Amino acid sequence: MTYINRRMMVQGTAVLGLGLATGTLLTAPKASAADAAASANPAGAMDAAAKERPVSLNGWTSEEQAEDVSTVWTRPVPGTGLTVATRIGDVEAVLIHLLRRHHYEIDELRRGDVTGWQHPSGLDPATPASNLASGTAV
């Protein structure tokens, strides 16, 4: 008879949760702000900068910078003393939750263990690393 301990159960749940999150919550939204702007403007004119921004592998628009004029902000990971730059909203809720659970139930996170948003220069948009540039991965 095989027994499953709590750690194995949490690890399996975390992997399943991450798979579900990246497959559903972290996929690009169906209607973007650019789509709304295009439908509001009959000519379909969009901001030139928005057109030229690269898209990450999971379909989210990459951000050129974090904080201030961006959808990527640095957020605390409760109970860890760490912060991570991530896209605000649903993505933030999922990623922060997974990091906190990992810290408490799998292995303690230490400074340098977590990397959030990264500038898109030097990241290949055809690889999962490009998701860091959109703030939708850690």
Coordinates of N, CA and C in Angstrom, one line a residue:
M1 N 0.8 -1.2 0.0 CA 0.0 0.0 0.0 C 0.9 1.2 0.0
T2 N 0.6 2.2 -0.9 CA 1.4 3.4 -1.0 C 0.7 4.5 -0.2
Y3 N 1.5 5.2 0.6 CA 0.9 6.3 1.4 C 1.4 7.6 0.8
I4 N 0.6 8.6 0.7 CA 1.0 9.9 0.2 C 1.0 10.9 1.4
N5 N 2.2 11.5 1.6 CA 2.3 12.4 2.7 C 1.9 13.8 2.2
R6 N 1.8 14.7 3.2 CA 1.2 16.0 2.9 C 2.1 16.8 1.9
R7 N 3.4 16.6 2.0 CA 4.3 17.3 1.0 C 4.1 16.9 -0.4
M8 N 3.9 15.6 -0.6 CA 3.7 15.0 -1.9 C 2.4 15.5 -2.5
M9 N 1.4 15.6 -1.6 CA 0.0 16.1 -2.0 C 0.1 17.6 -2.4
V10 N 0.8 18.4 -1.6 CA 0.9 19.8 -1.9 C 1.7 20.0 -3.2
Q11 N 2.8 19.3 -3.4 CA 3.6 19.4 -4.6 C 2.8 19.0 -5.8
G12 N 2.0 18.0 -5.8 CA 1.2 17.6 -6.9 C 0.1 18.6 -7.2
T13 N -0.5 19.1 -6.1 CA -1.5 20.2 -6.3 C -0.9 21.4 -6.8
A14 N 0.3 21.8 -6.4 CA 0.9 23.0 -6.9 C 1.2 22.8 -8.4
V15 N 1.7 21.7 -8.8 CA 2.0 21.4 -10.2 C 0.7 21.5 -11.0
L16 N -0.3 20.9 -10.5 CA -1.6 20.9 -11.2 C -2.2 22.3 -11.3
G17 N -2.1 23.0 -10.2 CA -2.6 24.4 -10.1 C -1.8 25.3 -11.1
L18 N -0.5 25.1 -11.2 CA 0.3 25.9 -12.1 C 0.0 25.6 -13.5
G19 N -0.3 24.3 -13.8 CA -0.7 23.9 -15.2 C -2.0 24.5 -15.5
L20 N -3.0 24.5 -14.6 CA -4.3 25.1 -14.9 C -4.2 26.6 -15.0
A21 N -3.3 27.2 -14.2 CA -3.2 28.7 -14.2 C -2.6 29.1 -15.5
T22 N -1.5 28.5 -16.0 CA -0.9 28.9 -17.2 C -1.7 28.5 -18.4
G23 N -2.6 27.6 -18.3 CA -3.5 27.2 -19.4 C -4.7 28.0 -19.5
T24 N -5.2 28.6 -18.4 CA -6.4 29.4 -18.4 C -6.3 30.8 -18.0
L25 N -5.9 31.0 -16.8 CA -5.8 32.4 -16.3 C -4.7 33.2 -16.9
L26 N -3.6 32.6 -17.3 CA -2.5 33.3 -17.8 C -2.5 33.4 -19.3
T27 N -3.5 32.9 -20.0 CA -3.5 33.1 -21.4 C -4.1 34.5 -21.7
A28 N -3.8 35.0 -22.8 CA -4.2 36.4 -23.2 C -5.7 36.5 -23.1
P29 N -6.1 37.7 -22.6 CA -7.5 37.9 -22.5 C -8.1 38.0 -23.9
K30 N -9.4 37.6 -24.1 CA -10.0 37.6 -25.4 C -10.1 39.0 -26.0
A31 N -10.5 40.0 -25.2 CA -10.6 41.3 -25.8 C -9.6 42.2 -25.0
S32 N -8.7 42.7 -25.7 CA -7.7 43.6 -25.1 C -8.1 45.0 -25.2
A33 N -7.3 45.8 -24.5 CA -7.6 47.3 -24.5 C -7.4 47.8 -25.9
A34 N -6.5 47.2 -26.7 CA -6.3 47.6 -28.0 C -7.5 47.3 -28.9
D35 N -8.1 46.1 -28.7 CA -9.3 45.8 -29.4 C -10.5 46.7 -29.1
A36 N -10.6 47.1 -27.8 CA -11.6 48.1 -27.4 C -11.4 49.4 -28.1
A37 N -10.1 49.8 -28.1 CA -9.8 51.1 -28.7 C -10.1 51.1 -30.2
A38 N -9.8 50.0 -30.9 CA -10.0 49.8 -32.3 C -11.5 49.8 -32.6
S39 N -12.3 49.2 -31.7 CA -13.8 49.1 -32.0 C -14.4 50.5 -31.7
A40 N -13.8 51.3 -30.8 CA -14.3 52.6 -30.5 C -14.0 53.6 -31.6
N41 N -12.9 53.4 -32.3 CA -12.5 54.2 -33.4 C -12.8 53.5 -34.7
P42 N -13.7 54.0 -35.5 CA -14.1 53.3 -36.7 C -12.9 53.1 -37.6
A43 N -11.9 53.9 -37.6 CA -10.7 53.8 -38.5 C -9.8 52.7 -37.9
G44 N -10.0 52.3 -36.7 CA -9.2 51.2 -36.1 C -7.8 51.7 -35.7
A45 N -7.7 53.0 -35.5 CA -6.3 53.6 -35.2 C -6.0 53.2 -33.8
M46 N -4.7 52.8 -33.6 CA -4.2 52.4 -32.2 C -3.0 53.2 -32.0
D47 N -2.6 53.3 -30.7 CA -1.3 53.9 -30.4 C -0.2 53.2 -31.0
A48 N 0.7 53.9 -31.7 CA 1.8 53.2 -32.4 C 2.7 52.4 -31.5
A49 N 2.9 52.9 -30.3 CA 3.7 52.1 -29.4 C 3.1 50.8 -29.0
A50 N 1.8 50.7 -28.9 CA 1.1 49.5 -28.5 C 1.2 48.5 -29.6
K51 N 1.2 48.9 -30.9 CA 1.3 48.0 -32.0 C 2.6 47.4 -32.1
E52 N 3.7 48.1 -31.7 CA 5.0 47.6 -31.9 C 5.5 46.8 -30.7
R53 N 4.8 46.7 -29.6 CA 5.3 46.0 -28.4 C 5.2 44.5 -28.7
P54 N 6.3 43.8 -28.4 CA 6.2 42.3 -28.6 C 5.2 41.6 -27.7
V55 N 4.9 40.4 -28.1 CA 3.9 39.6 -27.4 C 4.7 38.4 -26.9
S56 N 4.4 38.0 -25.6 CA 5.1 36.9 -25.0 C 4.5 35.6 -25.6
L57 N 5.2 34.5 -25.2 CA 4.7 33.2 -25.7 C 3.3 32.9 -25.3
N58 N 2.9 33.3 -24.2 CA 1.5 33.0 -23.7 C 0.5 34.0 -24.2
G59 N 0.9 35.0 -25.1 CA 0.0 35.9 -25.7 C -0.2 37.2 -25.1
W60 N 0.4 37.5 -23.9 CA 0.3 38.8 -23.3 C 1.3 39.8 -23.9
T61 N 1.0 41.0 -23.9 CA 1.8 42.1 -24.4 C 3.0 42.3 -23.4
S62 N 4.2 42.3 -23.9 CA 5.4 42.6 -23.1 C 5.4 44.0 -22.6
E63 N 5.9 44.3 -21.4 CA 6.0 45.6 -20.9 C 7.5 46.1 -20.9
E64 N 7.7 47.3 -21.4 CA 9.0 47.9 -21.5 C 9.6 48.3 -20.1
Q65 N 8.7 48.5 -19.2 CA 9.2 48.9 -17.8 C 8.2 48.4 -16.8
A66 N 8.6 48.4 -15.6 CA 7.7 48.0 -14.5 C 7.5 49.3 -13.6
E67 N 6.4 49.2 -12.9 CA 6.0 50.4 -12.0 C 5.5 51.5 -12.8
D68 N 5.1 52.6 -12.1 CA 4.7 53.9 -12.7 C 3.7 53.8 -13.8
V69 N 4.1 53.6 -15.1 CA 3.2 53.7 -16.2 C 3.1 52.3 -16.9
S70 N 2.9 51.3 -16.1 CA 2.9 49.9 -16.5 C 1.8 49.1 -15.8
T71 N 1.5 47.9 -16.4 CA 0.6 47.0 -15.7 C 1.4 46.0 -14.8
V72 N 2.7 46.2 -14.7 CA 3.6 45.4 -13.9 C 4.1 46.2 -12.7
W73 N 3.8 45.6 -11.5 CA 4.2 46.3 -10.3 C 4.8 45.3 -9.4
T74 N 5.7 45.8 -8.5 CA 6.4 44.9 -7.5 C 5.4 44.7 -6.3
R75 N 5.2 43.5 -6.0 CA 4.2 43.1 -4.9 C 4.9 42.3 -3.9
P76 N 4.6 42.4 -2.6 CA 5.1 41.5 -1.6 C 4.6 40.1 -1.7
V77 N 5.4 39.1 -1.3 CA 4.9 37.8 -1.2 C 4.7 37.6 0.3
P78 N 3.5 37.5 0.8 CA 3.2 37.5 2.2 C 3.9 36.4 3.0
G79 N 4.5 36.7 4.1 CA 5.2 35.7 4.9 C 6.6 35.4 4.5
T80 N 7.1 35.9 3.4 CA 8.4 35.6 3.0 C 9.4 36.7 3.1
G81 N 9.0 37.9 3.2 CA 9.9 39.1 3.2 C 10.4 39.4 1.8
L82 N 9.9 38.7 0.8 CA 10.3 38.9 -0.6 C 9.3 39.7 -1.3
T83 N 9.8 40.3 -2.5 CA 8.9 40.9 -3.4 C 9.1 40.4 -4.8
V84 N 8.1 40.5 -5.7 CA 8.3 40.1 -7.0 C 7.5 41.0 -7.9
A85 N 8.1 41.3 -9.1 CA 7.4 42.2 -10.1 C 6.5 41.3 -11.0
T86 N 5.2 41.6 -10.9 CA 4.3 40.8 -11.7 C 3.1 41.6 -12.2
R87 N 2.4 41.2 -13.2 CA 1.3 41.9 -13.8 C 0.2 41.9 -12.8
I88 N -0.4 43.1 -12.6 CA -1.4 43.3 -11.5 C -2.7 42.6 -12.0
G89 N -3.5 42.3 -11.0 CA -4.8 41.7 -11.3 C -4.8 40.2 -11.1
D90 N -5.5 39.4 -11.9 CA -5.7 38.0 -11.7 C -4.3 37.3 -11.8
V91 N -3.4 37.7 -12.6 CA -2.1 37.1 -12.7 C -1.4 37.2 -11.4
E92 N -1.4 38.4 -10.9 CA -0.8 38.7 -9.6 C -1.3 37.8 -8.5
A93 N -2.7 37.7 -8.4 CA -3.3 36.8 -7.4 C -2.8 35.4 -7.5
V94 N -2.8 34.8 -8.7 CA -2.4 33.4 -8.9 C -0.9 33.2 -8.5
L95 N 0.0 34.1 -9.1 CA 1.4 33.9 -8.9 C 1.8 34.1 -7.5
I96 N 1.3 35.2 -6.8 CA 1.6 35.4 -5.4 C 1.2 34.3 -4.5
H97 N 0.0 33.8 -4.8 CA -0.6 32.6 -4.0 C 0.3 31.4 -4.2
L98 N 0.7 31.1 -5.4 CA 1.6 29.9 -5.6 C 2.9 30.1 -4.9
L99 N 3.5 31.3 -5.0 CA 4.8 31.5 -4.3 C 4.7 31.4 -2.8
R100 N 3.6 31.9 -2.3 CA 3.4 31.8 -0.8 C 3.2 30.4 -0.4
R101 N 2.4 29.6 -1.1 CA 2.2 28.2 -0.8 C 3.5 27.4 -0.9
H102 N 4.2 27.7 -2.0 CA 5.5 27.0 -2.1 C 6.4 27.3 -0.9
H103 N 6.5 28.6 -0.5 CA 7.3 29.0 0.7 C 6.9 28.2 1.9
Y104 N 5.6 28.1 2.2 CA 5.1 27.5 3.4 C 5.1 26.0 3.4
E105 N 4.8 25.4 2.2 CA 4.5 24.0 2.2 C 5.5 23.1 1.4
I106 N 6.4 23.7 0.6 CA 7.4 22.9 -0.1 C 8.8 23.2 0.3
D107 N 9.3 24.4 0.1 CA 10.6 24.8 0.4 C 10.6 26.3 0.7
E108 N 11.3 26.7 1.7 CA 11.4 28.2 2.0 C 12.1 28.9 0.9
L109 N 11.5 30.0 0.5 CA 12.1 30.9 -0.6 C 13.1 31.8 0.1
R110 N 14.2 32.0 -0.6 CA 15.2 32.9 -0.1 C 15.5 34.0 -1.1
R111 N 16.1 35.1 -0.6 CA 16.4 36.2 -1.6 C 17.2 35.6 -2.7
G112 N 16.8 35.9 -3.9 CA 17.4 35.4 -5.2 C 16.7 34.2 -5.8
D113 N 15.8 33.6 -5.0 CA 15.1 32.4 -5.5 C 14.0 32.7 -6.5
V114 N 13.5 33.9 -6.4 CA 12.3 34.3 -7.3 C 12.7 35.5 -8.2
T115 N 12.4 35.3 -9.5 CA 12.6 36.3 -10.5 C 11.3 36.6 -11.1
G116 N 10.9 37.8 -11.2 CA 9.6 38.2 -11.8 C 9.9 38.8 -13.1
W117 N 9.2 40.0 -13.4 CA 9.3 40.7 -14.7 C 10.7 40.9 -15.0
Q118 N 11.0 40.8 -16.3 CA 12.3 41.2 -16.9 C 12.1 41.9 -18.2
H119 N 13.0 42.8 -18.5 CA 12.9 43.6 -19.7 C 12.9 42.7 -20.9
P120 N 12.1 43.0 -21.9 CA 12.0 42.1 -23.1 C 13.2 42.0 -24.0
S121 N 14.1 43.0 -23.9 CA 15.3 42.9 -24.7 C 16.1 41.7 -24.3
G122 N 16.5 40.9 -25.3 CA 17.3 39.7 -25.0 C 16.5 38.5 -24.7
L123 N 15.2 38.6 -24.6 CA 14.4 37.4 -24.4 C 13.7 37.0 -25.7
D124 N 13.9 35.7 -26.1 CA 13.3 35.2 -27.3 C 11.8 35.1 -27.1
P125 N 11.0 35.8 -28.0 CA 9.5 35.7 -27.8 C 9.0 34.3 -28.1
A126 N 9.8 33.4 -28.6 CA 9.3 32.0 -28.9 C 9.6 31.1 -27.8
T127 N 10.1 31.6 -26.7 CA 10.4 30.7 -25.5 C 9.6 31.1 -24.3
P128 N 9.4 30.2 -23.4 CA 8.7 30.5 -22.2 C 9.3 31.7 -21.4
A129 N 10.6 31.9 -21.5 CA 11.2 33.0 -20.8 C 10.6 34.4 -21.2
S130 N 10.0 34.4 -22.4 CA 9.3 35.7 -22.8 C 8.2 36.0 -21.9
N131 N 7.6 35.1 -21.2 CA 6.5 35.3 -20.3 C 6.9 36.2 -19.2
L132 N 8.2 36.2 -18.8 CA 8.7 37.1 -17.8 C 8.5 38.6 -18.2
A133 N 8.7 38.8 -19.5 CA 8.6 40.2 -20.0 C 7.2 40.7 -20.0
S134 N 6.2 39.9 -19.9 CA 4.8 40.3 -19.8 C 4.4 40.3 -18.3
G135 N 5.2 39.9 -17.4 CA 4.9 39.9 -16.0 C 3.9 38.8 -15.6
T136 N 3.8 37.7 -16.5 CA 2.9 36.6 -16.3 C 3.6 35.3 -15.9
A137 N 4.8 35.4 -15.4 CA 5.6 34.2 -15.0 C 6.6 34.6 -13.9
V138 N 7.0 33.7 -13.1 CA 8.0 33.9 -12.1 C 9.0 32.8 -12.2

